[in-house]
Each structure stands twice: as C-alpha cells, then as structure tokens.
C-alpha positions as MATLAB code, in Angstrom:
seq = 'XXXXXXXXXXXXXXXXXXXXXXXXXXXXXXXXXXXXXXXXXXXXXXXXXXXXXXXXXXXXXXXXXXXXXXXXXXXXXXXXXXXXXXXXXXXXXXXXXXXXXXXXXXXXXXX';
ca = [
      86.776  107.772   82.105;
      84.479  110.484   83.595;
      83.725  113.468   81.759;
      85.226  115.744   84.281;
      88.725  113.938   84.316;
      88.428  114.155   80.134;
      88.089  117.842   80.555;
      90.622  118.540   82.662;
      92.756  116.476   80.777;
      92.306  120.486   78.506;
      93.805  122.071   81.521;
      96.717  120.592   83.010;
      98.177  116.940   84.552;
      97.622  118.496   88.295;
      93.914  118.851   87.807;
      93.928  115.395   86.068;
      95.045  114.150   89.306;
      92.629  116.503   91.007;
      89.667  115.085   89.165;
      90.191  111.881   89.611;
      91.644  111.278   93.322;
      89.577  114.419   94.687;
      86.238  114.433   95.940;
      85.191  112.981   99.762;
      86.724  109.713  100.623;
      88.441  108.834   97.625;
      91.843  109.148   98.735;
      90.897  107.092  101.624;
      89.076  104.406   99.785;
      92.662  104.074   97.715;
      94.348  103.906  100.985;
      92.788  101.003  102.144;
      93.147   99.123   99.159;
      96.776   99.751   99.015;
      96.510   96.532  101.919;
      94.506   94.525   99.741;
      91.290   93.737   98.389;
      87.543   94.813  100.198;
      84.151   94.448  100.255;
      81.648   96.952  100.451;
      81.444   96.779  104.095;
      84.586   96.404  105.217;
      85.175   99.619  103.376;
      82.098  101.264  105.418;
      83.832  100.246  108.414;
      86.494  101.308  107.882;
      85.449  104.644  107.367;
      82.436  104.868  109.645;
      81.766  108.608  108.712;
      81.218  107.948  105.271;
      77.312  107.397  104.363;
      76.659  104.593  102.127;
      75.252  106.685   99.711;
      78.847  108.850   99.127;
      81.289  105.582   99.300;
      79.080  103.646   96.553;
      79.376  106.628   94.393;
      82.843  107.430   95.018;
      83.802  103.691   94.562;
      81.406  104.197   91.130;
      83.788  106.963   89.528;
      86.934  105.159   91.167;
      86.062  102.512   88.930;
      85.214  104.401   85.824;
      88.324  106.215   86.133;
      90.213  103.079   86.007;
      91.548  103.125   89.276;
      89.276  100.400   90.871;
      88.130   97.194   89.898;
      85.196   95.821   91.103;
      84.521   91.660   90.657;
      81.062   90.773   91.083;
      80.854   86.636   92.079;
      78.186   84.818   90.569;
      76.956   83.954   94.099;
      73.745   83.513   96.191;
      74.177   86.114   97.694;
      76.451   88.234   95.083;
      79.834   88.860   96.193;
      81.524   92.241   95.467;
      85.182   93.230   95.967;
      86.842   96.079   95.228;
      90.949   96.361   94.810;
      93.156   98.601   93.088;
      94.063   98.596   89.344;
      97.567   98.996   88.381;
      96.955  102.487   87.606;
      95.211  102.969   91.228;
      98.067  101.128   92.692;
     100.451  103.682   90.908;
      98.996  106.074   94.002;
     100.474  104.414   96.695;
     104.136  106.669   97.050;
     101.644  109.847   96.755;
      99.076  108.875   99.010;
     101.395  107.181  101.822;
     103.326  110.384  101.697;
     100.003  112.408  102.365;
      99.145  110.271  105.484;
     102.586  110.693  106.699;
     102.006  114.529  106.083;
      98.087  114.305  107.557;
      99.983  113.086  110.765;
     102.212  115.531  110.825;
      99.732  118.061  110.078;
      97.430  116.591  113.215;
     100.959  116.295  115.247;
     101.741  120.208  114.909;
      97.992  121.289  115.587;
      97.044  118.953  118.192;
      98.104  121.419  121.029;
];
C-alpha cells in the first residue's frame, strides 16, 4: 500500500477511497477491467487521451494498492495483463453508478 493511502487511512474512510481510486484515469482503468482482463495496450486504446507515461504509473499504484494485479508471462516477447483484484472488483456498484451519473451529468449539460 502507498504511503499516501496509509496516511489517510489517519484521516477518514472517504479519503481512503480518495487516495486510492483518485488521481487521472484510475477510475477509468477500473472500469474497463470490470469487463475483464487487459493488456497494456488495449488499455491505451481504450483511453486514447491518456499518455503512456500517466496509465503505466497509474496502473503502478493500482497495483500497489491492491486493487490490480498484474501477471507477467514468461514469454518471448513478455506478456502483461492487468485485471482486477477482489478488492478492485469490490468497485464495480460505485463506479457503474458514477458512469451512470457522468451520463447524466453530460445529458443535462449537453445543451
């Protein structure tokens, strides 16, 4: 677990949460493991905004947090997947009912 999720852990559960689902893409990254597992570039495009540089480190404290698992196959070339833990797959009523609200959001504001 990541030193800033530990510290929070001081405050209160919300910034827990905060800490470790917050930061640019994460929520997204969780979303699209919700329909199974990924590779590194399906992930990218997926989300064809996100620089390479951002998704590898928010994958990175994903899977320190505990919320991502990453297999490495002893392969020429290597293999990587990513998929969800249990504890990442614990997400999925919270962040299906922020897309539904996102939609809503973009529904209301969209003219």
């Amino acid at each position: 677990m990541r030193l800033p999720v530990r510290r929070a852990m001081e405050v209160c559960p919300v910034e827990v949460a905060v800490s470790a689902v917050g930061g640019t893409w994460k929520l997204t990254v969780i979303k699209h493991l919700l329909e199974g597992t990924r590779r590194f570039n399906e992930l990218g495009r997926l989300m064809p905004l996100a620089n390479t540089k951002t998704l590898t480190r928010q994958l990175r404290e994903l899977e320190e947090d505990g919320l991502v698992l990453r297999t490495v196959y002893p392969e020429v070339p290597p293999r990587v997947e990513y998929s969800l833990t249990e504890l990442g797959r614990s997400l999925e009523p919270i962040v299906l009912a922020m897309n539904e609200w996102g939609k809503e959001f973009e529904r209301i504001h969209a003219g």
